[in-house]
Each structure stands twice: as structure tokens, then as C-alpha cells.
Short mmCIF file of C-alpha atoms and ligand atoms in Angstrom, two decimals:
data_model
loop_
_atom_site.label_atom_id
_atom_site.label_comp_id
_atom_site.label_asym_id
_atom_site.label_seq_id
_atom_site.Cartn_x
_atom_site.Cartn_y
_atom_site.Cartn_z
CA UNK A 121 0.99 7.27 -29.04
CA UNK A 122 -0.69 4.16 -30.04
CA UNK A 123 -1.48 3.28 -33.34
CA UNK A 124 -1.93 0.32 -36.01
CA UNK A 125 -1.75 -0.58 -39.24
CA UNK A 126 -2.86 -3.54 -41.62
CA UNK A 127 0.06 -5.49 -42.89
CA UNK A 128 -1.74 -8.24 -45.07
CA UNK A 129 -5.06 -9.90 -45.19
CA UNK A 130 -6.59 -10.30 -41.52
CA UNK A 131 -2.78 -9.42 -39.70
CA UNK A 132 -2.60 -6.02 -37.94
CA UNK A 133 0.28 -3.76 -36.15
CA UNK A 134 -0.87 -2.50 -32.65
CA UNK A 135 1.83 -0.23 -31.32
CA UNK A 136 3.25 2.20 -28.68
CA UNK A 137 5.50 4.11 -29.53
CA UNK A 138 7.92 5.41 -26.43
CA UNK A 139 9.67 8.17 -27.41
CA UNK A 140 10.95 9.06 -24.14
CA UNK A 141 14.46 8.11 -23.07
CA UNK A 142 13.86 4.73 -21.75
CA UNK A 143 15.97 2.57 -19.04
CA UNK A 144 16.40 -0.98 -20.16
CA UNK A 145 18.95 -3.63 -19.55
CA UNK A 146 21.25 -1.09 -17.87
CA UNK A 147 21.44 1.04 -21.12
CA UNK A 148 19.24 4.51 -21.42
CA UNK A 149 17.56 3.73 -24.96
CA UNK A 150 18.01 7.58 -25.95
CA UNK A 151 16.24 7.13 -29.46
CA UNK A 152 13.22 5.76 -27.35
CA UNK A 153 11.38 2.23 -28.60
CA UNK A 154 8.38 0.72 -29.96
CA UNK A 155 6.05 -2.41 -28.65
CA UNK A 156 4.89 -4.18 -31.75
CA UNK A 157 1.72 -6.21 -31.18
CA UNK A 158 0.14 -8.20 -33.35
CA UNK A 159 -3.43 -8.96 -34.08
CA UNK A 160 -4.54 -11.90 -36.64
CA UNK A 161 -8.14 -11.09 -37.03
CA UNK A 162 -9.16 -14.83 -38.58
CA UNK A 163 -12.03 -17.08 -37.56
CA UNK A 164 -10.12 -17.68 -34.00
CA UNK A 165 -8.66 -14.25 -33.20
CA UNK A 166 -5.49 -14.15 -32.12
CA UNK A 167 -2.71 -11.62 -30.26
CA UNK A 168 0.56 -12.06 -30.93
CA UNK A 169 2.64 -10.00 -27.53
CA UNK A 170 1.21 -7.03 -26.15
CA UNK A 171 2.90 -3.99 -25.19
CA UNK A 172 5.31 -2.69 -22.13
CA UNK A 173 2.99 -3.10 -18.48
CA UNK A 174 3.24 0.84 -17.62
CA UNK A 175 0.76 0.89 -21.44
CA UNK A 176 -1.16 -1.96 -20.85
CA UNK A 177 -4.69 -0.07 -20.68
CA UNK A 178 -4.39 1.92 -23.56
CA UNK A 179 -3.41 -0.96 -25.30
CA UNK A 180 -6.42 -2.92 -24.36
CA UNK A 181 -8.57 0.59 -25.22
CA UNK A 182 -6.73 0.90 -28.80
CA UNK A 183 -7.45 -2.97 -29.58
CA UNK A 184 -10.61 -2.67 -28.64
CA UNK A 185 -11.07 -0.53 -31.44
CA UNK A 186 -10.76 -3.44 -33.67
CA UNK A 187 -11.98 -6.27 -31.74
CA UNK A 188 -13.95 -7.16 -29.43
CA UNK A 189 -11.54 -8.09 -26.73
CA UNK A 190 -13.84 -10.81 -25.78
CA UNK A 191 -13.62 -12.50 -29.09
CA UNK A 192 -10.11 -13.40 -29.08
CA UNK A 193 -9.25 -17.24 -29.11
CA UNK A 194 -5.33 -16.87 -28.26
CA UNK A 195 -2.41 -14.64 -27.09
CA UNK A 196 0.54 -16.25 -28.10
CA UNK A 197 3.11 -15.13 -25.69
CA UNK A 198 6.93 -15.30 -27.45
CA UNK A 199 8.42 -13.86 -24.38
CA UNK A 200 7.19 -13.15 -20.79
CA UNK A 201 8.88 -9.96 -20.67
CA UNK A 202 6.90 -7.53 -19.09
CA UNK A 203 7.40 -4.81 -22.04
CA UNK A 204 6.03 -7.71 -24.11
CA UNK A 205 3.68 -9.48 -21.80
CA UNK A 206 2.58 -6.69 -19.98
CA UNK A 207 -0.68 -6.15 -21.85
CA UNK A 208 -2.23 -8.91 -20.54
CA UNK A 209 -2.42 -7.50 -16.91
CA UNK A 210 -5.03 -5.45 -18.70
CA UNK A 211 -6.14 -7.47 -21.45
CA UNK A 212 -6.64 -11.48 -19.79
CA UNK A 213 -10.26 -10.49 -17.76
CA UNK A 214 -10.98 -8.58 -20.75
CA UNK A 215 -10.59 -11.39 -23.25
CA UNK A 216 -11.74 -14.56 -20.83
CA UNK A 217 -11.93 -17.35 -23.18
CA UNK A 218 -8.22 -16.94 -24.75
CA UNK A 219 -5.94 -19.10 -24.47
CA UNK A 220 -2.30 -18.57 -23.41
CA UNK A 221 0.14 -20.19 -26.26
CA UNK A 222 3.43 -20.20 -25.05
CA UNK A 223 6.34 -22.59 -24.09
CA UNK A 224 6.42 -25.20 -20.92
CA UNK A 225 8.62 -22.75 -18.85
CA UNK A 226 6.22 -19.29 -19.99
CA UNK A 227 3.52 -21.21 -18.32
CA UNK A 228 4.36 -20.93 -14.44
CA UNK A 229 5.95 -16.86 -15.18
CA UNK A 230 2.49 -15.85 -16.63
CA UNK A 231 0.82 -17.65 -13.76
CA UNK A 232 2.80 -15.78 -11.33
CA UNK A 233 3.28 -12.35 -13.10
CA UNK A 234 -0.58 -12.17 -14.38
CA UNK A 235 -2.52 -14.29 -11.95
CA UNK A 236 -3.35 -16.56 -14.76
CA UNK A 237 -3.16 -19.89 -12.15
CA UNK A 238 -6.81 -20.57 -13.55
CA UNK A 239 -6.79 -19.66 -17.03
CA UNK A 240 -6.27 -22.01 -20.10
CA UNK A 241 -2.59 -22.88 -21.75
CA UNK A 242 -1.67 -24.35 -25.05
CA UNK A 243 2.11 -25.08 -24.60
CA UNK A 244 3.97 -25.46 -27.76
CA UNK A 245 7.13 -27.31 -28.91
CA UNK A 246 9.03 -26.70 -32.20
CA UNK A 247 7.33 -27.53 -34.91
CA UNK A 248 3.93 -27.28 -33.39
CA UNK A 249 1.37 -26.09 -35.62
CA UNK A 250 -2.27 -23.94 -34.70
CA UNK A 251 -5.21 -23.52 -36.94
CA UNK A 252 -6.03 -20.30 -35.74
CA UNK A 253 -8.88 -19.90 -38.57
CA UNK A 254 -8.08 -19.29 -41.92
CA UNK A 255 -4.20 -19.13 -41.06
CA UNK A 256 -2.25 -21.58 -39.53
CA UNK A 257 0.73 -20.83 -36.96
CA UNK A 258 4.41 -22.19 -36.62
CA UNK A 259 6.51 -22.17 -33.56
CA UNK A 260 9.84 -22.52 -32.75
CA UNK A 261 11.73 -22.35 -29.40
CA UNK A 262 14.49 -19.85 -29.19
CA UNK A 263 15.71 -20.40 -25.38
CA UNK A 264 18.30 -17.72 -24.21
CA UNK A 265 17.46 -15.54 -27.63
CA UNK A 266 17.48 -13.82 -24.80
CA UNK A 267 15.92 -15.28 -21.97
CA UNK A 268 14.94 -18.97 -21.44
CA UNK A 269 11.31 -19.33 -21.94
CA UNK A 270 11.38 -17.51 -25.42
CA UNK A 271 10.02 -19.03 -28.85
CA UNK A 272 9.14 -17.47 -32.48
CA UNK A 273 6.02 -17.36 -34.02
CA UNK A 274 5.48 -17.85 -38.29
CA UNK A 275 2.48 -17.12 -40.08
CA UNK A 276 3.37 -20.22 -42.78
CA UNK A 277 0.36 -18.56 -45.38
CA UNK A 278 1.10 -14.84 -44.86
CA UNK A 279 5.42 -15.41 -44.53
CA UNK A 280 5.39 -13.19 -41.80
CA UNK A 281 7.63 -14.20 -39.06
CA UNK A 282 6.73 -12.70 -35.48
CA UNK A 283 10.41 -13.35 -33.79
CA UNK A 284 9.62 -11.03 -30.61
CA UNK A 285 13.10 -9.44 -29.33
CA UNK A 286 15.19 -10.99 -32.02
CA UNK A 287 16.01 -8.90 -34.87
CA UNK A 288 14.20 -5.86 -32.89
CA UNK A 289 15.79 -2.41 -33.02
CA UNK A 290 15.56 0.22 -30.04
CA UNK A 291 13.98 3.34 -31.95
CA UNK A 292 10.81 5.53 -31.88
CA UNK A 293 9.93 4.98 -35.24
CA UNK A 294 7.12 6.85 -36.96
CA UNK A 295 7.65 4.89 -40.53
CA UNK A 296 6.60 1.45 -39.59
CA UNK A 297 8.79 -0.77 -42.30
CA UNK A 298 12.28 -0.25 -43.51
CA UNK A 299 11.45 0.17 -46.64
CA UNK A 300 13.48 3.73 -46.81
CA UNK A 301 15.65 3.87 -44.18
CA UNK A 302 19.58 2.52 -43.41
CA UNK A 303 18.32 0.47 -40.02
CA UNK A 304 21.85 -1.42 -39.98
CA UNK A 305 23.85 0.47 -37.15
CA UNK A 306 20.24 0.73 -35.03
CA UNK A 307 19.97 -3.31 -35.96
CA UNK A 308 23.66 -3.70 -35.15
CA UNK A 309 23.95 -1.91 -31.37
CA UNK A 310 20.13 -3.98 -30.22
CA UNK A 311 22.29 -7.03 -31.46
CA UNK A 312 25.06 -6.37 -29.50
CA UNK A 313 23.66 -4.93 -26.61
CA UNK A 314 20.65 -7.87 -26.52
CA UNK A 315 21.76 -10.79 -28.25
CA UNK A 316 25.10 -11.39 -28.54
CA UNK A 317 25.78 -12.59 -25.09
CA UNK A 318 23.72 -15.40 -25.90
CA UNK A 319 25.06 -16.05 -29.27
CA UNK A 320 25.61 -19.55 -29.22
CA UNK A 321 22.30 -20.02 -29.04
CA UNK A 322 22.12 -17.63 -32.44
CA UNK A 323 22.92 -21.04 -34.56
CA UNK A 324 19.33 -23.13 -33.81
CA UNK A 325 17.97 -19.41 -34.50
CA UNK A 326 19.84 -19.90 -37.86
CA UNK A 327 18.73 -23.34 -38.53
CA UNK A 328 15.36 -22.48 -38.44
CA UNK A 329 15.41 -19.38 -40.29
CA UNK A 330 16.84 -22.03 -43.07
CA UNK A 331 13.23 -23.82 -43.03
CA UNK A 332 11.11 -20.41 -43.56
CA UNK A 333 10.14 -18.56 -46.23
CA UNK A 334 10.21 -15.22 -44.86
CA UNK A 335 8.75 -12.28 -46.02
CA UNK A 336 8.43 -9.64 -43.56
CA UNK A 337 9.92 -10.30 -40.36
CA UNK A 338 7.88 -8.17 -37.53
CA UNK A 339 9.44 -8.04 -34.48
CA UNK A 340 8.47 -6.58 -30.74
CA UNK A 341 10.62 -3.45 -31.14
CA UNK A 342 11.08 -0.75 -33.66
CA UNK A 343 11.49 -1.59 -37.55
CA UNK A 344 9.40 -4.07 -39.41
CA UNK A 345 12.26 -5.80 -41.50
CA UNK A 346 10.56 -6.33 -45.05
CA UNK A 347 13.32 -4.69 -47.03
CA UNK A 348 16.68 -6.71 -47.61
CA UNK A 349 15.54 -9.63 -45.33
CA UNK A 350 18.19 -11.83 -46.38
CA UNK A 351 20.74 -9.31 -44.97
CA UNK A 352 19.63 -8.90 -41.47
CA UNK A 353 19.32 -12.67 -40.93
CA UNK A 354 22.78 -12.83 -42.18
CA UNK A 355 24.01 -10.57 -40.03
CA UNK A 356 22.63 -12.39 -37.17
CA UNK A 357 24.91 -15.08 -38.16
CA UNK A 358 28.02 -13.13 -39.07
CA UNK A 359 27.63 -11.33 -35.83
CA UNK A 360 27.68 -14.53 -33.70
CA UNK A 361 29.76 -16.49 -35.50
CA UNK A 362 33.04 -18.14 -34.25
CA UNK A 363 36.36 -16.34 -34.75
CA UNK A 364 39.48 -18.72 -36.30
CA UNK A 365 41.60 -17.35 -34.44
CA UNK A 366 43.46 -19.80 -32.17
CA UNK A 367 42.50 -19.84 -28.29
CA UNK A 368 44.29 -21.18 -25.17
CA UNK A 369 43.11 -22.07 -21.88
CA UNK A 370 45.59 -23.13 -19.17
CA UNK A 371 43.98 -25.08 -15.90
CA UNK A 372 45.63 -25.53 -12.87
CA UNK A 373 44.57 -27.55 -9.97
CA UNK A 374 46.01 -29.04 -6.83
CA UNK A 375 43.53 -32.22 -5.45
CA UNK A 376 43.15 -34.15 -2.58
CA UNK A 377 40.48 -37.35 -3.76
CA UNK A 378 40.69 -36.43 -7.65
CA UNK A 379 37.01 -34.89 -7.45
CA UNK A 380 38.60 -31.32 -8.39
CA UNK A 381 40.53 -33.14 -11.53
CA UNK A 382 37.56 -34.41 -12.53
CA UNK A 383 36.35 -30.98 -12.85
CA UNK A 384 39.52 -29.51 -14.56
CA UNK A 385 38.92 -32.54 -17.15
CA UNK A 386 35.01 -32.29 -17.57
CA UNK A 387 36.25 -28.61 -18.80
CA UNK A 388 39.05 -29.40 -21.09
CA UNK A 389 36.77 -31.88 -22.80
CA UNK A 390 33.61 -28.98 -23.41
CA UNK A 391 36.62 -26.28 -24.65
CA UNK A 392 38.16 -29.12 -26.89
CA UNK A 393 34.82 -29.48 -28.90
CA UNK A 394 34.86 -25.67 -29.53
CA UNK A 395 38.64 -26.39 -30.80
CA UNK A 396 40.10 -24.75 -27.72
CA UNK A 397 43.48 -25.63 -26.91
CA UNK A 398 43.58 -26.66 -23.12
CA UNK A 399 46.71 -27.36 -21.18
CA UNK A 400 46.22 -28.70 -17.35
CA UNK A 401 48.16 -28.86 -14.90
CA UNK A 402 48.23 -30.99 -11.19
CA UNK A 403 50.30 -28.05 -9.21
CA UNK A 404 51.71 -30.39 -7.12
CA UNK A 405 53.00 -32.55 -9.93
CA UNK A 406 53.89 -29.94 -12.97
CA UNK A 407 57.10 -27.46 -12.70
CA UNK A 408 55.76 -24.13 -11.60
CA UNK A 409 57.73 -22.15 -13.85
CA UNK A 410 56.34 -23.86 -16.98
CA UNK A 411 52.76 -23.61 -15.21
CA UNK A 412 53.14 -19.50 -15.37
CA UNK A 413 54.68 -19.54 -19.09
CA UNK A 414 51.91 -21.53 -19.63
CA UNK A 415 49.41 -19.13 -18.33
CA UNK A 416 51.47 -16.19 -20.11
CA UNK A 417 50.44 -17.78 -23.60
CA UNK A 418 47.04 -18.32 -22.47
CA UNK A 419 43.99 -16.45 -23.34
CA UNK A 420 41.98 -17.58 -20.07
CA UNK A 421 43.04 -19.42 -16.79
CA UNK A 422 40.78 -21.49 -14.81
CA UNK A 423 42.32 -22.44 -11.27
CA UNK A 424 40.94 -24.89 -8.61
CA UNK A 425 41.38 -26.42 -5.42
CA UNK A 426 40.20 -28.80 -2.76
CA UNK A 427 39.39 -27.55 0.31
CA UNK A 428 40.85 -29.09 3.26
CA UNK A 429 41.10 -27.76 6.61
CA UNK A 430 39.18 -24.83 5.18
CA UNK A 431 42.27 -24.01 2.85
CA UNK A 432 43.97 -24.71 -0.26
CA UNK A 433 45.83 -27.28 -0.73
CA UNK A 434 49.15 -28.27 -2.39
CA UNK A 435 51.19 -26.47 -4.12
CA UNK A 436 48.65 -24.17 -5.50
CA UNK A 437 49.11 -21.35 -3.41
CA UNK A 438 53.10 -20.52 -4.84
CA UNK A 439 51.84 -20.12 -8.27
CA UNK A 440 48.85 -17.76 -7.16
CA UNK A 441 51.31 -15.76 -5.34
CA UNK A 442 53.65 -15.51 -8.63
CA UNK A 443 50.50 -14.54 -10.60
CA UNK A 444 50.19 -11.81 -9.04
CA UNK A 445 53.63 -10.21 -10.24
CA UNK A 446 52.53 -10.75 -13.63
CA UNK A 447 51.16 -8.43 -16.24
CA UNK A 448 47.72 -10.67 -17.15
CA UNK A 449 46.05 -7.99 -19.09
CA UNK A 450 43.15 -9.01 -20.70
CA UNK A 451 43.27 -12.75 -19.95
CA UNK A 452 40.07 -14.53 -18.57
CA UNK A 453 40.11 -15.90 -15.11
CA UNK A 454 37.72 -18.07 -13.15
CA UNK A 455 38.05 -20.60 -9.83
CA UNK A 456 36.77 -23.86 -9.25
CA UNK A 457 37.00 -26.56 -6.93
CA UNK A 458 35.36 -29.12 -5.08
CA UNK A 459 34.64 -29.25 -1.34
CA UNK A 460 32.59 -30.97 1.61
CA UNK A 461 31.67 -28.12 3.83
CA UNK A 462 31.93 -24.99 2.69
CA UNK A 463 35.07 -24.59 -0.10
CA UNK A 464 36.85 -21.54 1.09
CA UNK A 465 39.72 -22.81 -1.18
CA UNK A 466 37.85 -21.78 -3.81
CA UNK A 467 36.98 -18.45 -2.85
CA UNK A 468 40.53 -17.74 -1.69
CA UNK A 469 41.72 -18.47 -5.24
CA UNK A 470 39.61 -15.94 -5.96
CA UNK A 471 40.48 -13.43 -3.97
CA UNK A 472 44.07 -14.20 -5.31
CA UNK A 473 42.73 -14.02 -9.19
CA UNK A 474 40.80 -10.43 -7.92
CA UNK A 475 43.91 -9.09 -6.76
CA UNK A 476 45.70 -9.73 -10.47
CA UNK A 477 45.04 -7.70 -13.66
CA UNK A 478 42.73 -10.37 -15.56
CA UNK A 479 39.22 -10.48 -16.33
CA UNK A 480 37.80 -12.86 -13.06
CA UNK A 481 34.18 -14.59 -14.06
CA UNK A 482 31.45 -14.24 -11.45
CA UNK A 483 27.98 -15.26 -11.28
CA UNK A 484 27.07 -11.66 -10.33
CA UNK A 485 28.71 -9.78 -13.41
CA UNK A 486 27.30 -12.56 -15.66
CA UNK A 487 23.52 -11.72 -14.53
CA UNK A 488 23.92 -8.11 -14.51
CA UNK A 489 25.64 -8.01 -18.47
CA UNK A 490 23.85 -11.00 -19.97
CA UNK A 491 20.44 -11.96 -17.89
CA UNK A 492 21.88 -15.39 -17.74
CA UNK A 493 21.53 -17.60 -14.79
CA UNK A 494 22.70 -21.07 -15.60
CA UNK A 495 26.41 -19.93 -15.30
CA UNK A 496 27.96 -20.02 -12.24
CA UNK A 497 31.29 -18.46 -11.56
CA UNK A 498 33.57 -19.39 -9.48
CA UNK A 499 32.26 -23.50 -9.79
CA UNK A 500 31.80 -24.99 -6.72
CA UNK A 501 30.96 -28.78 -6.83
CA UNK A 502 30.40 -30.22 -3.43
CA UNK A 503 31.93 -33.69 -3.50
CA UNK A 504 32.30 -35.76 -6.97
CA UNK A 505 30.07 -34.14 -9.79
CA UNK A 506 27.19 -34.96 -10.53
CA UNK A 507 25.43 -35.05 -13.64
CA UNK A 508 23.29 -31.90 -13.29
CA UNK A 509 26.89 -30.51 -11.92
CA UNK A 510 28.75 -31.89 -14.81
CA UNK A 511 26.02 -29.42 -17.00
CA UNK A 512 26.39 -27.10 -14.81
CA UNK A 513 30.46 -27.48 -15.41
CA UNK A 514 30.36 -27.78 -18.83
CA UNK A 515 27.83 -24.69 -19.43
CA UNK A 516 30.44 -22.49 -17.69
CA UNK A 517 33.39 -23.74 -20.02
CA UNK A 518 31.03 -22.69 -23.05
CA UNK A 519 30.50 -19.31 -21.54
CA UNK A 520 34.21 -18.78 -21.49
CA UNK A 521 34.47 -20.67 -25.20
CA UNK A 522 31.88 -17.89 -26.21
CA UNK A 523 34.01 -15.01 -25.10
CA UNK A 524 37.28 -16.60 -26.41
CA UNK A 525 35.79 -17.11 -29.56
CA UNK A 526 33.77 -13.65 -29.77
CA UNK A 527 34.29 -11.79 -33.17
CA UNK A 528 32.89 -8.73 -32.13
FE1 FEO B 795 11.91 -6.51 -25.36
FE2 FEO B 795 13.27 -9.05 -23.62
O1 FEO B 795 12.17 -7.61 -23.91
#
């Protein structure tokens, strides 16, 4: 069913609601959903997000009912998501003077996704402002909140805040606010489920909630948050805040030209700043036996090699054998190591770490629970690191910082 509803002066709700039992994100969304789009019917008409691709017609049909679709001056895109985006493989030769409004990396996805390579784009930093007519627009880039390219859009005369995913709830809602309804555990579970494996990110979200004078928050799913604002923002920040509890990380290397210390160091400096206590150790230098009571304090254990003659090297390969007669329940593991050719070291370690009882990091299990692709697990730095590598080195020690220092 689509449907829509005025929500101040010029500003309308367009939605679907799905009340079918809808895959998403690995999860069956068994209350259903809602697409929230949002149509700011000033001098320069504007969309704000569209509705899931499989609706995108009757979208276009239903707006047409209150606009012309040919009159409309932008689609502000917040996220190129195709339940959010989708509408536009209906909408953009329907509306062929808008202009796309989106971030630098939304530009090249809509291309591709919508054909769009010869269509007009307004790309937008934070901060950046749009007369859109008798209101004026606010946007502020949200990366990973939850994928990369994503922003948030404020209405600075109405105090509406259009934050797309973020602070969305997965429900079939009839009632379009919250106004008389206990939303907290639906808020709580999209939270968890959506945004909380990219909760670092959560604290720029927070900083810039600090600057706005919000209203009525109207996201891209479910409830429009106009009741007890104050409280759902806060429990963005509760919910992705840092735990005090203390965390160890033991590293343990073996190397042969000092490239692989370099990486053991580059990630005891990035868990230091998050207050993480780090112990490393050269295998071929430390006593074994205080390595492994080491690693029996430790919360997480990040192990690297060298790779010469397509093997490990050192002494590396005792301890790994002596971790395996160990009870590591619940500890975080992950490999590392630098190489020339092709690093098998690295991918024997873990094969060793696999064959213990600890939580092994790979690139593969990352993408399919979080989305996220600029973690890489088990780190493999060909030669000396780089500085894109040493990002790339130090973004994987924050993953692990995030999961140490998880409060939920
Ligand atoms: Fe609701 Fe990231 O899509």
C-alpha cells in the first residue's frame, strides 16, 4: 500500500508499506518495513529517497498524484541503496530536469545502478547548504552509517531531519509517528542489527546531531521519531559507546627484514589510542612460555610472519602448535604478515588459528555481518607498508578495538 501524508508546510510522507516478511541483510524482517520518501513541494521541488526498486512504479504513479513528476528540481539521494534509491529507475526519465544531490562516491553508483552517466549532479560536502525554494537544505556525511557513500539531510526552517537508515526501525507501521507507541525494542534490534557494526563511526553522527535543532526526525524505514527525540539520539550514543572495561591484545611475530614488525607496531600504536593494552612479542627473541601466558590473559591475539621459502619462519611455528592445546574460548584471533610472492606464512598461521577455539577475523565473515569492505583479515602487506597499507593496517586494528570495546 502506498500512501502519504503532510508533515508541515510544503514537506510530504510518500510511503510503501511492506508488510510481507522481507529478506534483508541476512535477517527475515518478520514485522515487514516501510520506505519513507519525502517530497518538499517549494518553489524547486524536491525528493528526498524513493522507495525499495521491486515498488518503484507505483511510487512514481502515487507521486504523481501530487506533482508533476516533471517539475521536480532535485532528488537528494542519502543512500544508494536500492530499497532507497530504487525509485529512480522509474522516476529519473520521468522527472528529466532534476538534479541528483548526493555525495562524491553516490555519484559513479547512481551512474552505474540507474544509467544516470548523462544526467546532472550536485555533490555535497558537510555543511553544504541548498536553496531549494522557500526552504533551505543541510547536509552532512555519515560514511559507514552504514555504507560508505551515505549522508543526512536537515530541513534547517522546518527542524526536520531526513537521516535515511539511521534511526530507522524495521516495522509495517500503519500509525505514521510515534506519538503512541513504545518503538524502543523495534529502535533497539534495527540498531543492532544495522548500525552497530559501524559504531565508531556513530560519534561524527553524534557531533552533528549536537549542531541541530531537531524536531521530527523522519527516517527511510518505519517510525517517524517526533516523540521523545532526545532519547533515541541518546541511545544511539549509549549503544555505541566504549566499554571501561580493560582490554588486552597480545602480538606475536617472527621477521626476517623487520617489514612484519613494522606491522605488529603500526597496530600496537592504533589499539594504544583506543587505550588498549598491547604486549608484542619477536618469537624468536621472547620466552615461549611467557608468550602463551601472555595470550591466556589476552582478549585478542594477532600473529604474523614472513614468508620465506614459502613458509614461516622462526620460532613461530612452536607457539602455534602449543596454541592449539589451549582452551582460547572467546578470544579474538587474526594473522598478518608481510611477503614478496605470495605469503603462505600467513595463511598457514591461519590455518593454525582455524584449528584453535578463538574467534579468527576474515575478510569474508566481515562483509557478510557488517557490509564493510575496507577491513581485510588476515593482513597481508607485500614488502614494507605503505601508506595506503599502513590505513589499511591501522583500519583493521580499529575493527578489532571496536569489538574489544563493544558494550552490547
Ligand atoms: Fe534501508 Fe541501507 O538500506
Amino acid at each position: 500500500m502506498m500512501k502519504h501524508e503532510q508533515l508541515a508546510e510544503y514537506v510530504y510522507w510518500i510511503g510503501k508499506i511492506d508488510d510481507r516478511e522481507v529478506p534483508f541483510h541476512r535477517l527475515v524482517l518478520t514485522k515487514g518495513t516501510t520506505y519513507n520518501a519525502y517530497l518538499l513541494k517549494t518553489d524547486k521541488p524536491t525528493l528526498i529517497d524513493t522507495v525499495d526498486f521491486q515498488f518503484a512504479k507505483e511510487f512514481v504513479n502515487h507521486l504523481s498524484q501530487l506533482i508533476d513528476p516533471k517539475e521536480i528540481q532535485y532528488i537528494v539521494v542519502n543512500h544508494t541503496e536500492p530499497d532507497h534509491s530504487g525509485g529512480i529507475a522509474a522516476l529519473a526519465h520521468r522527472a528529466p530536469d532534476a538534479t541528483f544531490v548526493c555525495t562524491e562516491m553516490a555519484v559513479d553508483e547512481l551512474k552505474e545502478m540507474y544509467r544516470l552517466q548523462n544526467r546532472q549532479f550536485l555533490v555535497v560536502e558537510d555543511g553544504d547548504t541548498l536553496d531549494i525554494g522557500g526552504k533551505t537544505l543541510k547536509f552532512k556525511e555519515t560514511p559507514y552509517l552504514h555504507t560508505e557513500e551515505t549522508m543526512i539531510t536537515y530541513s534547517i526552517e522546518d527542524k526536520i531531519l531526513f537521516p535515511c537508515d539511521i534511526f530507522s526501525t524495521h516495522i509495517a507501521i500503519e500509525e505514521l509517528y510515534n506519538d503512541e507507541v513504545d518503538m524502543t525494542d523495534d529502535f533497539l534490534g534495527y540498531y543492532q542489527a544495522i548500525i552497530h557494526p559501524h559504531r565508531r563511526y556513530v560519534k561524527t553522527l553524534m557531533e552533528a546531531m549536537e549542531e541541530l535543532d531537531v524536531q521530527l526526525i523522519a527516517p527511510s524505514h518505519g517510525y517517524l521519531i517526533r516523540k521523545d527525540v532526545e532519547k533515541f539520539v541518546n541511545l544511539y550514543a549509549e549503544m555505541s559507546a566504549d566499554s571501561d572495561c580493560n582490554k588486552k591484545v597480545t602480538i606475536i611475530y617472527t621477521t626476517i627484514r623487520n617489514n612484519t614488525r613494522k606491522i605488529a607496531h603500526i597496530m600496537q600504536e592504533k589499539l594504544e589510542e583506543y587505550n588498549i593494552e598491547v604486549a608484542v612479542f619477536n618469537a624468536d627473541r621472547a620466552d615461549h612460555d611467557e608468550i602463551l601466558d601472555c595470550v591466556a590473559e589476552a582478549d585478542a591475539v594477532f600473529i604474523g610472519s614472513s614468508t620465506k621459502y614459502a613458509d614461516l619462519i622462526g620460532g613461530l611455528e612452536d607457539v602455534l602448535k602449543k596454541l592449539k592445546e589451549i582452551n582460547l574460548e572467546g578470544k579474538i584471533a587474526a594473522a598478518f604478515g608481510s611477503y614478496g610472492w605470495s605469503g603462505e606464512a600467513i595463511e598457514v598461521i591461519q590455518d593454525y588459528l582455524k584449528e584453535t577455539n578463538m574467534n579468527v577475523q576474515t575478510t569474508a565473515q566481515i562483509i557478510k555481518t557488517t557490509g564493510m569492505t575496507d577491513v581485510e583479515f588476515p593482513i597481508r602487506i607485500r614488502f614494507s607498508p605503505n601508506d595506503n597499507q599502513v590505513k589499511k593496517i591501522e583500519d583493521s586494528a580499529s575493527y578489532v578495538a571496536d569489538l574489544l570495546r563493544s558494550t552490547i
